[in-house]
XYZ file of C-alpha atoms in Angstrom:
723
model
C 125.566 106.845 66.269
C 123.068 103.538 66.219
C 124.987 101.838 68.921
C 125.965 104.942 71.065
C 123.230 105.846 71.279
C 122.035 102.499 71.899
C 124.021 102.172 75.167
C 123.262 106.151 76.395
C 119.018 105.498 76.133
C 119.761 101.917 78.057
C 121.889 104.012 80.739
C 119.577 107.292 81.290
C 116.366 103.981 81.905
C 118.869 101.820 83.619
C 120.029 105.138 86.152
C 116.276 106.947 86.851
C 115.172 103.495 87.921
C 118.060 102.271 89.977
C 120.678 100.760 88.617
C 124.251 102.118 87.235
C 127.329 100.370 89.175
C 129.074 99.024 91.757
C 127.034 101.818 94.448
C 123.801 101.121 93.194
C 122.455 98.534 95.351
C 120.725 96.664 94.465
C 94.889 98.554 96.779
C 92.427 97.398 98.067
C 90.902 95.228 95.436
C 91.009 91.838 96.471
C 90.546 92.754 101.029
C 88.717 90.448 102.899
C 85.271 90.493 104.540
C 84.809 90.847 108.577
C 82.937 88.202 109.487
C 79.619 89.419 108.056
C 80.129 92.777 107.683
C 79.128 92.408 103.030
C 78.546 95.941 103.776
C 82.154 96.248 104.276
C 83.778 94.507 102.164
C 82.265 96.771 98.803
C 83.797 99.337 100.755
C 87.197 97.909 100.321
C 87.088 97.010 96.994
C 85.247 100.206 95.722
C 88.079 102.209 96.917
C 86.339 104.127 99.542
C 88.267 104.666 102.464
C 86.678 103.654 105.431
C 86.627 105.604 107.935
C 84.464 105.541 111.651
C 85.640 106.385 115.918
C 86.576 103.638 117.514
C 84.397 100.634 117.313
C 83.410 101.455 113.759
C 86.355 100.330 112.057
C 84.334 98.919 109.073
C 82.206 101.283 108.602
C 82.247 102.332 105.333
C 81.647 106.000 105.196
C 79.432 107.323 102.062
C 80.741 108.940 99.186
C 78.591 110.546 96.866
C 80.326 113.004 95.181
C 80.754 112.129 90.886
C 83.428 110.698 89.384
C 86.215 113.580 88.541
C 84.007 115.871 90.695
C 86.593 117.500 93.298
C 85.593 117.021 96.917
C 87.357 119.560 99.385
C 85.281 119.928 102.640
C 86.754 119.260 105.132
C 84.801 116.848 107.769
C 83.577 118.321 111.159
C 83.540 115.565 113.250
C 85.435 115.519 116.315
C 88.797 114.983 116.296
C 90.780 112.991 113.144
C 89.646 110.161 111.036
C 90.349 106.703 112.013
C 91.269 104.944 107.868
C 90.618 100.965 107.459
C 93.607 99.775 105.619
C 92.814 96.794 103.509
C 96.468 95.983 101.910
C 98.088 95.063 105.352
C 95.962 92.316 105.618
C 93.822 91.199 103.091
C 90.342 92.856 104.989
C 89.751 95.744 106.200
C 90.574 96.715 109.315
C 91.965 99.948 111.222
C 95.249 101.732 110.962
C 96.177 101.381 114.687
C 95.608 98.040 115.116
C 98.073 96.270 113.032
C 101.763 96.524 113.450
C 102.749 97.693 110.111
C 103.654 100.560 108.359
C 100.873 102.286 105.736
C 100.031 105.477 104.911
C 96.954 105.509 102.963
C 95.979 108.603 100.680
C 91.939 109.738 99.891
C 90.516 110.721 96.813
C 89.589 113.223 98.337
C 93.457 114.895 99.538
C 93.259 113.647 95.453
C 91.275 116.285 94.462
C 91.973 118.966 96.892
C 95.981 118.449 96.503
C 94.502 118.587 92.666
C 97.536 116.203 91.698
C 97.076 114.492 87.923
C 99.628 112.180 88.111
C 100.690 109.286 90.057
C 104.210 110.961 90.434
C 102.876 113.936 92.003
C 100.682 112.276 94.679
C 104.086 110.151 95.613
C 106.011 112.776 96.463
C 104.905 113.614 98.618
C 104.648 110.412 100.833
C 106.502 109.209 103.789
C 109.526 106.963 103.035
C 109.405 107.586 98.877
C 111.560 109.551 96.243
C 109.449 109.817 93.001
C 112.902 110.430 89.991
C 111.403 111.570 87.060
C 112.931 112.065 83.922
C 112.351 115.422 83.369
C 108.453 116.487 82.495
C 104.752 114.653 82.767
C 105.574 111.298 80.534
C 109.263 110.410 81.413
C 110.232 107.506 83.144
C 109.788 107.266 86.732
C 111.116 105.276 89.096
C 109.741 104.831 92.924
C 112.391 104.471 95.658
C 110.714 102.833 99.188
C 112.913 103.054 102.356
C 116.218 103.484 100.917
C 115.924 100.480 98.425
C 115.753 100.087 94.066
C 112.653 100.852 92.564
C 111.991 96.807 91.129
C 111.465 96.361 94.586
C 107.934 97.942 95.511
C 106.093 96.449 94.335
C 102.799 97.800 92.682
C 99.429 97.015 92.684
C 95.634 97.748 91.145
C 92.651 96.698 91.915
C 94.280 93.370 93.214
C 96.842 92.695 89.776
C 100.241 92.949 90.148
C 101.100 95.424 87.641
C 105.329 96.149 87.659
C 106.215 96.230 84.297
C 107.897 92.539 82.511
C 108.844 93.984 79.402
C 111.401 96.940 81.507
C 115.585 95.747 81.905
C 114.666 95.450 85.744
C 110.986 94.700 86.364
C 110.261 97.883 88.112
C 107.052 99.964 87.642
C 106.844 103.140 85.931
C 104.790 105.779 86.855
C 104.820 108.640 84.153
C 101.684 107.361 82.655
C 100.103 107.313 85.506
C 97.370 109.821 86.121
C 94.822 109.972 89.286
C 91.788 109.986 87.632
C 89.541 107.123 88.464
C 91.722 106.572 91.718
C 89.826 105.997 94.633
C 92.636 105.541 97.640
C 96.085 103.969 97.296
C 98.113 102.778 100.238
C 101.757 102.563 100.387
C 103.020 99.283 102.625
C 106.482 99.838 103.958
C 108.951 96.995 104.543
C 109.839 93.791 102.991
C 105.724 92.793 102.373
C 106.481 88.744 100.489
C 104.605 86.938 103.603
C 101.554 88.401 101.781
C 103.138 89.573 98.642
C 105.872 87.872 96.938
C 108.289 88.559 94.896
C 109.049 91.986 94.726
C 107.904 93.756 97.477
C 110.449 93.486 98.972
C 110.894 97.171 99.818
C 106.645 97.848 100.608
C 103.815 97.641 98.316
C 101.822 100.375 96.606
C 97.912 98.729 96.368
C 95.927 101.139 94.211
C 92.099 101.151 94.223
C 89.626 102.713 92.076
C 86.327 103.522 93.165
C 83.405 102.293 92.411
C 79.578 104.339 91.699
C 77.115 104.256 93.634
C 73.603 106.637 93.657
C 71.884 107.965 91.176
C 73.453 108.443 87.382
C 76.444 111.574 87.788
C 78.162 112.231 84.716
C 80.712 114.989 84.527
C 83.120 117.077 82.673
C 86.645 118.056 83.602
C 88.796 120.457 81.816
C 91.759 122.455 82.452
C 94.285 124.412 80.880
C 97.645 126.083 81.747
C 101.329 125.926 81.877
C 104.267 123.615 79.035
C 101.121 123.483 76.890
C 98.980 121.908 78.933
C 95.320 120.894 78.259
C 93.450 118.263 80.165
C 89.901 117.134 79.396
C 88.422 114.704 82.000
C 85.173 113.207 81.465
C 82.687 110.358 83.044
C 79.929 109.186 84.495
C 79.242 106.904 88.032
C 76.185 105.408 89.766
C 74.526 102.318 89.948
C 70.896 100.862 89.076
C 69.046 98.381 91.293
C 71.967 95.691 91.770
C 74.158 96.907 88.768
C 77.212 100.238 89.723
C 79.380 101.190 87.558
C 82.140 104.012 86.882
C 83.941 104.884 83.991
C 86.498 107.946 83.986
C 87.460 108.966 80.058
C 91.331 111.307 79.764
C 93.701 112.662 78.037
C 96.606 114.705 78.975
C 98.516 116.920 76.346
C 101.840 118.838 77.158
C 104.292 120.686 75.014
C 107.246 122.877 74.895
C 109.411 122.305 78.050
C 112.614 122.036 77.449
C 114.599 119.665 80.568
C 117.670 119.952 79.322
C 119.663 122.273 82.159
C 121.512 125.430 80.901
C 125.312 124.306 82.100
C 124.856 121.380 79.338
C 123.514 123.241 76.905
C 126.868 125.145 76.957
C 129.456 122.808 77.336
C 127.866 120.452 74.507
C 127.758 124.071 72.545
C 123.796 123.593 71.669
C 122.545 125.724 69.266
C 119.665 127.659 68.973
C 117.042 124.595 67.875
C 118.315 122.719 70.345
C 118.410 125.657 73.272
C 114.892 126.125 72.496
C 114.090 122.431 72.460
C 110.499 121.244 74.458
C 109.300 117.373 75.132
C 105.627 116.557 73.974
C 103.316 114.929 75.754
C 100.223 113.324 75.035
C 98.798 110.452 76.848
C 94.676 109.316 76.672
C 93.442 106.981 80.143
C 90.529 105.216 80.651
C 89.668 103.971 83.687
C 86.191 100.938 83.826
C 85.111 99.814 87.406
C 81.689 97.610 87.059
C 80.040 95.365 89.857
C 77.843 93.175 89.910
C 75.326 92.093 93.124
C 73.813 88.220 91.561
C 73.015 87.396 95.761
C 72.647 89.904 98.859
C 76.265 87.608 100.007
C 77.434 86.827 96.252
C 78.467 89.674 93.994
C 80.717 89.757 90.922
C 83.299 92.167 90.301
C 84.865 94.224 86.945
C 87.934 96.605 86.629
C 90.070 98.082 83.533
C 92.800 101.104 83.428
C 94.092 101.534 79.213
C 96.138 103.939 78.947
C 97.782 105.434 75.617
C 100.863 107.367 75.198
C 103.504 109.344 72.883
C 106.050 110.881 74.291
C 108.419 113.235 72.341
C 111.625 114.548 73.910
C 114.893 116.590 73.736
C 117.337 114.899 76.180
C 120.534 115.615 77.830
C 121.357 112.354 76.050
C 120.504 114.401 73.114
C 121.957 117.510 73.012
C 125.701 115.382 73.647
C 125.976 114.164 69.666
C 125.823 117.968 67.827
C 129.087 117.910 66.804
C 127.179 114.298 64.905
C 123.435 115.982 64.580
C 124.632 119.393 63.182
C 121.417 121.746 63.238
C 120.057 118.395 63.194
C 117.216 118.473 65.781
C 117.114 114.899 66.753
C 114.072 113.271 68.994
C 113.389 110.502 71.128
C 110.477 108.775 70.582
C 108.573 106.744 73.332
C 105.263 104.804 72.586
C 103.117 102.958 74.490
C 100.208 100.931 74.425
C 99.321 99.850 78.414
C 95.870 97.250 79.245
C 95.029 96.045 82.775
C 91.801 94.210 83.427
C 91.107 92.499 86.493
C 87.623 90.169 86.994
C 86.505 88.759 90.464
C 83.478 86.575 92.546
C 83.517 87.388 95.522
C 81.188 84.941 98.175
C 79.987 85.555 101.733
C 79.111 82.212 103.266
C 77.975 80.923 106.479
C 76.703 84.120 107.705
C 79.826 85.721 106.921
C 82.274 83.043 109.102
C 83.931 82.169 105.453
C 84.133 85.105 103.186
C 86.387 84.323 99.615
C 87.584 85.977 96.282
C 88.415 84.223 92.813
C 90.519 86.588 90.473
C 91.415 86.374 87.146
C 93.588 88.841 85.959
C 95.068 90.448 82.298
C 97.926 92.899 81.831
C 100.112 93.603 78.530
C 102.852 96.494 78.151
C 103.502 97.303 74.831
C 106.401 99.506 74.194
C 108.335 100.997 71.254
C 111.493 103.696 70.690
C 112.312 105.376 67.699
C 114.135 108.402 66.894
C 112.914 111.061 63.996
C 115.940 113.715 62.108
C 118.846 112.646 60.401
C 122.221 113.471 61.640
C 124.920 116.657 60.125
C 126.162 113.722 57.585
C 122.735 113.288 56.307
C 123.078 109.809 58.351
C 119.086 108.824 59.104
C 119.109 108.371 62.767
C 117.177 105.803 64.278
C 114.032 104.706 62.107
C 114.477 100.688 63.129
C 112.316 100.740 66.325
C 112.619 98.418 68.965
C 110.248 97.223 70.664
C 109.649 95.969 73.944
C 106.401 93.816 74.722
C 105.192 92.045 77.411
C 102.154 90.425 79.089
C 100.388 88.538 82.979
C 98.814 86.286 82.930
C 96.460 85.851 87.358
C 95.187 83.641 88.126
C 93.876 83.678 91.908
C 92.338 83.036 95.220
C 91.415 83.749 98.752
C 89.443 83.247 101.436
C 89.291 84.278 105.187
C 87.823 81.867 107.988
C 86.650 84.766 110.936
C 87.863 82.224 114.792
C 84.988 85.510 116.531
C 86.714 85.607 118.795
C 89.743 83.415 118.168
C 90.918 86.001 115.241
C 91.600 85.672 111.367
C 92.532 82.749 109.613
C 93.914 84.154 105.815
C 94.680 80.988 103.480
C 95.843 81.726 99.705
C 96.398 80.412 96.611
C 98.034 82.058 93.305
C 99.688 81.455 90.157
C 101.167 84.266 87.242
C 102.114 83.731 83.880
C 105.060 86.871 82.060
C 106.606 86.103 78.957
C 108.492 88.945 77.546
C 108.649 89.902 73.361
C 111.872 92.069 73.496
C 113.575 92.554 69.852
C 114.085 95.617 67.010
C 113.590 95.695 63.217
C 117.458 97.585 62.623
C 119.371 94.316 60.527
C 122.880 95.780 61.540
C 122.315 95.322 65.533
C 119.589 92.420 65.453
C 117.995 91.706 68.633
C 115.135 89.099 69.350
C 114.294 88.261 72.559
C 110.837 85.861 73.629
C 110.595 84.091 77.010
C 108.366 83.225 80.186
C 108.113 81.868 83.048
C 105.324 80.367 86.007
C 105.419 80.820 89.469
C 102.708 79.334 91.881
C 102.172 80.223 95.276
C 100.743 79.974 98.698
C 100.171 81.475 101.911
C 98.805 81.812 104.863
C 98.646 84.060 107.638
C 96.611 84.664 111.256
C 95.002 87.556 112.212
C 93.653 87.959 116.343
C 93.566 90.627 119.274
C 94.349 89.963 123.155
C 91.239 92.718 125.057
C 91.767 95.222 122.448
C 95.335 95.739 123.874
C 97.340 93.398 121.898
C 96.382 93.085 118.042
C 99.508 90.931 115.762
C 99.425 88.788 112.390
C 101.823 87.044 111.765
C 102.083 85.253 108.118
C 103.703 82.719 105.644
C 103.839 82.043 102.191
C 105.585 80.509 99.653
C 106.897 80.759 96.124
C 107.949 78.473 92.982
C 109.024 79.637 89.818
C 110.093 77.864 87.073
C 113.214 79.985 86.170
C 115.298 81.630 89.205
C 113.468 78.517 92.362
C 112.236 78.587 95.747
C 111.258 80.818 98.421
C 109.557 81.073 101.780
C 108.850 84.146 102.971
C 107.646 85.323 106.303
C 106.391 89.049 108.359
C 105.350 88.861 112.006
C 103.398 92.319 112.680
C 102.297 93.601 116.502
C 100.613 96.751 117.516
C 100.012 97.220 121.480
C 97.712 100.481 122.692
C 98.690 101.510 126.038
C 95.139 101.747 128.567
C 94.085 104.516 128.413
C 97.056 106.917 127.474
C 96.604 107.021 123.364
C 99.930 105.813 122.796
C 100.164 102.811 120.417
C 103.085 100.970 120.488
C 104.054 99.310 116.639
C 106.630 96.063 114.965
C 107.285 94.031 112.787
C 109.786 91.807 110.532
C 110.120 90.187 107.946
C 111.764 88.495 105.154
C 111.420 89.516 101.984
C 113.091 88.659 97.982
C 113.371 90.489 94.683
C 113.789 88.108 91.532
C 115.319 88.541 88.421
C 114.338 90.150 85.432
C 113.975 87.913 82.530
C 114.898 90.902 80.710
C 118.142 90.237 82.566
C 117.400 86.533 82.369
C 117.785 86.436 78.705
C 118.056 89.218 76.496
C 120.776 88.950 73.397
C 121.679 91.380 71.471
C 124.701 91.974 69.761
C 125.551 95.242 67.462
C 128.991 96.990 66.158
C 132.060 96.028 68.795
C 129.601 95.793 71.634
C 126.024 93.299 72.891
C 124.255 92.367 75.938
C 123.702 89.117 77.386
C 121.581 87.451 79.535
C 122.150 84.906 82.821
C 120.233 83.046 82.970
C 121.930 81.698 86.721
C 121.016 85.066 88.398
C 119.245 84.271 91.668
C 116.803 86.747 93.341
C 118.176 89.267 95.779
C 116.778 88.277 99.709
C 116.385 91.153 102.032
C 115.931 91.234 106.401
C 114.256 94.245 107.360
C 112.464 95.120 110.186
C 110.920 98.583 111.545
C 109.586 99.359 114.986
C 107.664 103.117 116.261
C 105.474 105.401 118.289
C 102.260 107.312 117.511
C 100.726 109.603 119.775
C 96.967 110.809 119.568
C 96.094 113.559 122.525
C 93.322 116.550 121.837
C 90.936 114.033 122.003
C 92.136 112.628 118.708
C 92.934 115.868 117.161
C 96.272 116.275 117.297
C 98.057 112.481 116.355
C 101.934 112.433 115.715
C 104.123 109.668 115.637
C 107.581 108.319 114.488
C 108.810 105.004 113.305
C 112.982 103.560 113.038
C 113.686 100.828 109.858
C 116.563 98.841 109.015
C 117.009 96.868 106.352
C 119.642 94.262 105.018
C 120.061 92.815 101.283
C 122.435 90.382 99.699
C 122.681 88.936 95.913
C 122.325 92.684 94.811
C 121.745 92.377 90.946
C 123.862 94.481 89.400
C 125.138 95.398 85.881
C 128.401 93.927 84.193
C 130.257 93.888 81.587
C 133.170 92.592 80.301
C 136.202 92.480 76.760
C 135.379 89.373 74.139
C 138.167 89.465 72.194
C 137.420 89.729 68.533
C 140.353 88.258 65.338
C 141.422 91.182 64.011
C 140.155 93.447 66.071
C 143.113 95.077 68.479
C 139.884 96.308 71.468
C 137.401 93.075 70.656
C 133.798 93.260 71.952
C 131.891 95.370 75.023
C 129.742 93.075 76.330
C 127.547 93.997 78.946
C 125.259 91.557 81.072
C 124.300 91.291 84.561
C 125.257 89.151 88.202
C 125.068 88.574 92.056
C 127.600 91.160 94.100
C 127.353 92.262 97.155
C 125.408 93.891 99.784
C 123.916 96.616 101.238
C 122.578 98.286 103.805
C 118.871 100.928 104.210
C 117.749 102.065 107.583
C 116.272 105.089 108.698
C 113.230 106.620 110.233
C 110.098 108.011 109.230
C 107.528 110.333 111.337
C 104.618 112.185 111.323
C 102.126 114.787 112.426
C 98.806 115.270 110.869
C 96.770 118.337 113.755
C 92.897 119.745 112.863
C 93.407 122.597 114.540
C 89.721 123.317 113.770
C 86.402 122.299 111.512
C 87.547 124.220 108.806
C 92.148 123.807 109.593
C 94.326 121.154 108.972
C 97.696 120.155 109.364
C 99.958 117.646 108.201
C 103.399 117.090 107.807
C 105.986 114.139 106.792
C 109.386 114.056 108.133
C 112.869 111.144 106.068
C 115.687 110.750 106.969
C 117.568 107.692 104.994
C 121.069 105.913 105.349
C 121.813 103.520 102.605
C 125.282 102.797 101.395
C 126.905 99.541 99.737
C 128.267 97.425 102.866
C 130.991 96.022 100.055
C 132.805 99.577 100.031
C 131.148 101.885 102.143
C 129.449 104.040 99.689
C 126.721 105.772 99.000
C 123.556 104.711 96.701
C 122.163 106.192 93.959
C 118.962 108.984 93.945
C 118.788 108.049 97.792
C 118.182 111.783 100.102
C 119.405 111.916 103.091
C 116.701 114.092 104.746
C 112.582 115.340 102.720
C 110.296 117.064 103.888
C 106.745 117.606 103.933
C 104.302 119.983 104.398
C 99.929 120.258 103.977
C 97.562 121.823 105.419
C 93.833 122.962 103.568
C 91.639 125.805 105.145
C 88.092 126.265 103.970
C 87.343 130.279 105.140
C 84.096 130.129 103.869
C 81.016 127.823 102.898
C 81.801 125.917 99.015
C 85.846 127.717 98.866
C 89.171 125.241 100.159
C 92.773 126.535 99.492
C 95.764 124.428 99.888
C 99.987 124.941 100.168
C 102.082 122.495 99.820
C 106.209 122.381 100.813
C 108.393 119.877 99.268
C 112.349 119.978 100.329
C 114.876 117.023 99.318
C 118.228 117.534 100.313
C 121.354 116.625 98.196
C 122.405 113.089 96.869
C 124.743 111.289 95.191
C 123.719 110.371 90.904
C 125.470 109.633 87.622
C 127.014 113.172 86.222
C 125.985 114.206 82.529
C 129.637 116.213 82.230
C 133.151 116.235 83.438
C 135.543 113.449 82.671
C 134.409 111.248 86.001
C 131.372 108.949 85.066
C 130.682 106.579 87.971
C 127.153 106.072 88.963
C 127.513 108.345 92.031
C 130.895 110.720 91.718
C 128.270 113.708 90.544
C 125.882 115.060 93.327
C 122.634 116.467 93.161
C 121.858 119.494 94.948
C 118.701 119.484 97.896
C 115.621 121.386 96.408
C 112.204 123.471 98.030
C 109.083 123.930 96.035
C 105.601 125.207 96.984
C 102.174 124.540 95.682
C 99.433 126.432 96.009
C 95.496 124.640 95.614
C 92.300 126.911 95.111
C 88.684 125.621 94.606
C 85.669 126.999 94.817
C 82.066 125.457 94.989
C 80.045 128.358 92.513
C 77.200 125.434 92.786
C 75.805 121.870 92.533
C 76.038 122.138 88.939
C 79.731 124.311 88.247
C 83.091 124.391 90.311
C 86.492 126.298 89.462
C 89.737 125.119 90.737
C 93.239 126.858 89.966
C 96.289 126.174 91.105
C 100.590 127.046 91.426
C 103.627 125.162 91.181
C 106.367 125.448 92.141
C 106.232 128.774 93.188
C 109.245 129.800 93.855
C 109.834 128.943 89.890
C 113.398 126.864 91.689
C 115.098 125.574 88.753
C 116.788 122.479 89.461
C 117.430 119.066 88.161
C 116.018 114.208 89.624
C 117.585 113.026 88.389
C 121.229 114.829 86.948
C 120.391 116.541 83.279
C 116.574 116.249 83.584
C 115.178 119.580 84.815
C 112.171 119.289 87.228
C 109.038 121.871 85.580
C 109.466 125.658 86.931
C 107.008 127.586 88.448
C 103.447 126.381 86.398
C 100.247 127.656 86.346
C 96.779 125.945 85.841
C 93.548 126.662 86.177
C 89.801 125.492 84.781
C 86.945 123.964 85.505
C 84.574 121.519 86.338
C 80.863 120.086 85.221
C 79.058 118.001 87.413
C 74.831 116.581 87.224
């Protein structure tokens, strides 16, 4: 029994993360400063969204709201603000001036839409498909431009946070809350030329907010459906040269039943199993500290801590109803994660040479077990499985301002990664420890000609102690057609995804089965390009555009299996491993429209069309919907009162079925769905604000992935106290 439950649980995690068979193919904290503009550097490293008109790209937009306060007022400026990106070139640059496809999500947008978790806000962005196994806390994978979830590199305050203890090294956003986030930059297309391994499909760069001004404490209380009771409190501000922002939060849900009715009926679930609900308890802390030693030298320290306990009853538990009888067996997943990074920033020679030195550390500790007993009285999995990983990162990069001749960026990084995977079950022993080192260097030139042609080109060399050496590159020009408001963008680059330490070295044995790593795995590689056009009209109040992209991947890392003969056994042992096979191609279109109809009314929509296939057999890739549409509107009919509405539509996709006789990774078809969400916020006075939101207003019952219901109609409300 333990064997079957372990295999099914592992299959669930791998499937949600983007693995499962032949058809399964395969931020701002270290920003650089424009010459002499230390204020722009501080804004970039603090997580503020840099806005302004064409001649003020590096100006800082002051953020006077306390940490945690919902800032929802619309800007009364003439047109839409011009947002500055840092992740595209590792220094603050107008998004209009880079050829890369980038989306910047601000803290104001997160607050207005009242998105409390990272998956909820990312699901609304172009080019992304977010898959979550159940409600808040479930294993969450992020697919970008049709690529695998582990092809997306995620960073927070300059620290790489993909989970090295997972089988595929993907980032799991399930327990990541948005408190303390200043901005999220989504950089699409191969980015290994700047960011190295795993930045194949793109980069999600998260930056936390920096405190400024007077001491501003806050408390936010929220409650609602599914036993939700959330609390967040903290303070931000500055005193002399010292600035700080501290946010602590506790999120709790209880009672969400994630199993679809047809699966309950198919497995003949009893009353207790049909009513069993998931429970999640999340405690998070976000700390950002800074000290300006001199006018051109400052120090920074950031920390993100997560402690979560997730208890679930899943479709896989439902399958074992004949074995469990009237017993209710639950899965228990515990996660403890810490991300810490310190930086030293120095601007020299009047701003002509700007450099950042960073030291970061990440550790992730996860435990999986079960509670309860089977029908025969045998206890469930009482011996936990442990998954542990650490990452140490040392990095430096500097920018030379060549004035009218552009900017030159050089940098170097060193990573030391380890994993420790084990179980205390004596009948199915597993204990894998391994480590690897990566040293990399990169360079980039960026410039413009007469403010018409902008461009950047970079190259990077990575040397890894396990999977060898890789050279990657990227070029990204942008053309501003004079006096038309038209911008033509293009980019081309290469990327690679490294095999994880788990895939290389895992070794475990059970009764009739086993799992073996493959130390000869090669890295997946990609070549990708995109081209797009953007247009500004109505005095910059209307922006729209579209981008075509095309990516080709080779040496896909996929799961494999074989039968090992055993003396005295007619069947032998089933051994699971990994190998490099096949090719895949992903292409499609991303389009957007932003319209500021009035100073108090704005509209934003985006559409994504994705075609992702295994080119070996022309089979569709798992969990890649072909169409996705998102529409959002924000309206402030009166002062201090704001309404926001959102419509999200996702078309059907191929998936792993949980009932029936066919069990290939794309034999099931997920049904498309759309949801409508509404939020409202009212600032009573300078001290008290109240808010409310309704999610999935039409109570659509949908699964994503198959076998995991997403929350139906739900209502939430609360208040925020500020000083």
